[in-house]
Amino acid sequence: MTQPYRLLAALLLFALPTACGSDGGDETPEPSDPIHTVVVAADGSGDYTSVQEAFDALPVDNKPHIVRLRPGTYTEKVTLTSRHPYVTLIGDDAATCIITWDDYAGRDNGAGGTLGTSGSQTFLIEANDFTASHVTIANTYVNSQANTAANGKDTQAVSVQVKADRAAFYECRITGYQDTFYGRGTGRVYLRDCYVEGNVDFIFGSSTILLERCTLHMNRNNSVVTAPSTPADHNYGIVCMDCTITFPSSDEVDFDGSKFSYFHLGRGWYPTQEAKPRAVFLRCEEPASLKAEGWTTMSATSPAPTLFAEYRCTGEGATADRLAQRANGGRQLSDAEAAEYTVEKIFAKTSATEYAADWLPAATFTDPGQN
C-alpha cells in the first residue's frame, strides 16, 4: 500500500470504534467531537507548566485531546492513565522539548521498598491510541563507576513504558541506558523516524513493536539492541525495518575503561515459561561492530528463540562471511517470509488473538489540530 493510501486508511480507522485495550479486551468508545487542545510551557505562557499537570486536567470523556509542548526541559515523572485515550502529545521540536527523569531499579520508592524495572520509567502510557511527535523522553540515570558500586553494573532505568494498545511515536528521541523502551503487555507500538538510544536490552518486552526508519544508537560496549518476550500467540515481536544501527568508534572508552568493540542484535527474555521471543531486522544498516554471531542469550540455559532473523541487511556487520557465522538461533528470512513483514500485516487483528480490529498507523505524522 502506498504512503498516501496508508495515511488515508489510518485517518479513516481513527474515526471508527476500536475494541482492543491494553490487555486486548477493553473497548474504547468512538471519539467524535472537536479536538480539545491545551498548551504546556515551562515559562508559564501556556495553560500548564508540566506535562503531568496537563494530563491530570484532561476530561474523562473518551474524546481526542491534543497537548502541545513548548520548548523547555520538563523534569518530571509522567503517567498517562487508561482514563485518557486518544491523546496526542506534540512538541515544537524534539531537540528543545525534553521530558526527563532519573529513576532506576533498586531506588528507594519512598514507601519502604524499592522500584523495579516497571517502576523506573520516565514516561508511562496506560491509555490506548496515544501519539507523540517531536519530543524527547529521557531517563538520565547514568551507568557510572559510582552507580555501579551502589547498584550493580546493569541497573535498569526505563525511559518509556507502554502498557496499552496502538501507541505511535513520530520523530521522537527516546534515550536512556539499560532497558530504554519497554513494551509491556500485549499491545501494538509503532515508532517512525525516531532516535532510540541505550545499551543492554534497550528495546524489550512482550508488545508487538515496529520500528521503521529509526536510528538505534548504543552508548555502551557489549550492548544488546532487543530483548523480546513475545507471547506464544503473537505472530510478531520486535521488528526493526529500514533502520540504521550506530555504535561508538573503537577509539572511545566506556565508563569502566573498556574500549567500545562489539554489540548483539538481540537475546530472548523469558519472564515466564510461555514467552516465545521473536525479533527481526529487515533491510537495516549494521556496522562492523556487530559481532559475527549476531545474537546472544541471557544465559547458557536459555531456551532457543522462536525467531531471530534478518533480511537483506547491509553494512560491514552484514557481509556474506559475517552472515554465515550467525549463531544462537539467528538466520536469514526467505523472500516469502519477508513478504509477511508489512505494517498492515504486523498490526492486523489476525497477528494476535487479543486484537479485535486492524490498526494501520499513518506513515507520516499529521497534526490533527491542523485538519
mmCIF file of C-alpha atoms in Angstrom, residues 16 46 50 123 140 145 167 170 182 187 198 206 208 237 242 260 268 288 299 326 344-346:
data_model
loop_
_atom_site.group_PDB
_atom_site.id
_atom_site.type_symbol
_atom_site.label_atom_id
_atom_site.label_comp_id
_atom_site.label_asym_id
_atom_site.label_seq_id
_atom_site.Cartn_x
_atom_site.Cartn_y
_atom_site.Cartn_z
ATOM 1 C CA LEU A 16 -14.012 4.120 13.717
ATOM 2 C CA GLY A 46 0.704 28.156 28.292
ATOM 3 C CA SER A 50 4.125 20.465 33.417
ATOM 4 C CA PHE A 123 7.012 8.176 30.914
ATOM 5 C CA THR A 140 19.139 10.347 32.685
ATOM 6 C CA GLN A 145 31.571 3.765 38.362
ATOM 7 C CA ALA A 167 0.766 3.802 20.631
ATOM 8 C CA TYR A 170 6.974 10.079 15.187
ATOM 9 C CA TYR A 182 9.675 -1.180 27.434
ATOM 10 C CA GLY A 187 -0.436 -4.020 22.735
ATOM 11 C CA GLY A 198 20.567 2.744 25.107
ATOM 12 C CA SER A 206 6.122 -8.564 25.153
ATOM 13 C CA THR A 208 4.345 -6.060 19.182
ATOM 14 C CA GLY A 237 7.564 -9.497 18.353
ATOM 15 C CA ASP A 242 14.842 0.032 7.343
ATOM 16 C CA PHE A 260 33.904 0.092 22.531
ATOM 17 C CA GLY A 268 15.494 -13.770 24.285
ATOM 18 C CA ALA A 288 31.204 -3.586 11.686
ATOM 19 C CA SER A 299 22.301 -17.480 29.971
ATOM 20 C CA ARG A 326 25.277 -16.143 12.790
ATOM 21 C CA GLU A 344 -0.541 -3.825 7.596
ATOM 22 C CA LYS A 345 0.230 -7.434 8.484
ATOM 23 C CA ILE A 346 2.236 -6.753 11.629
#
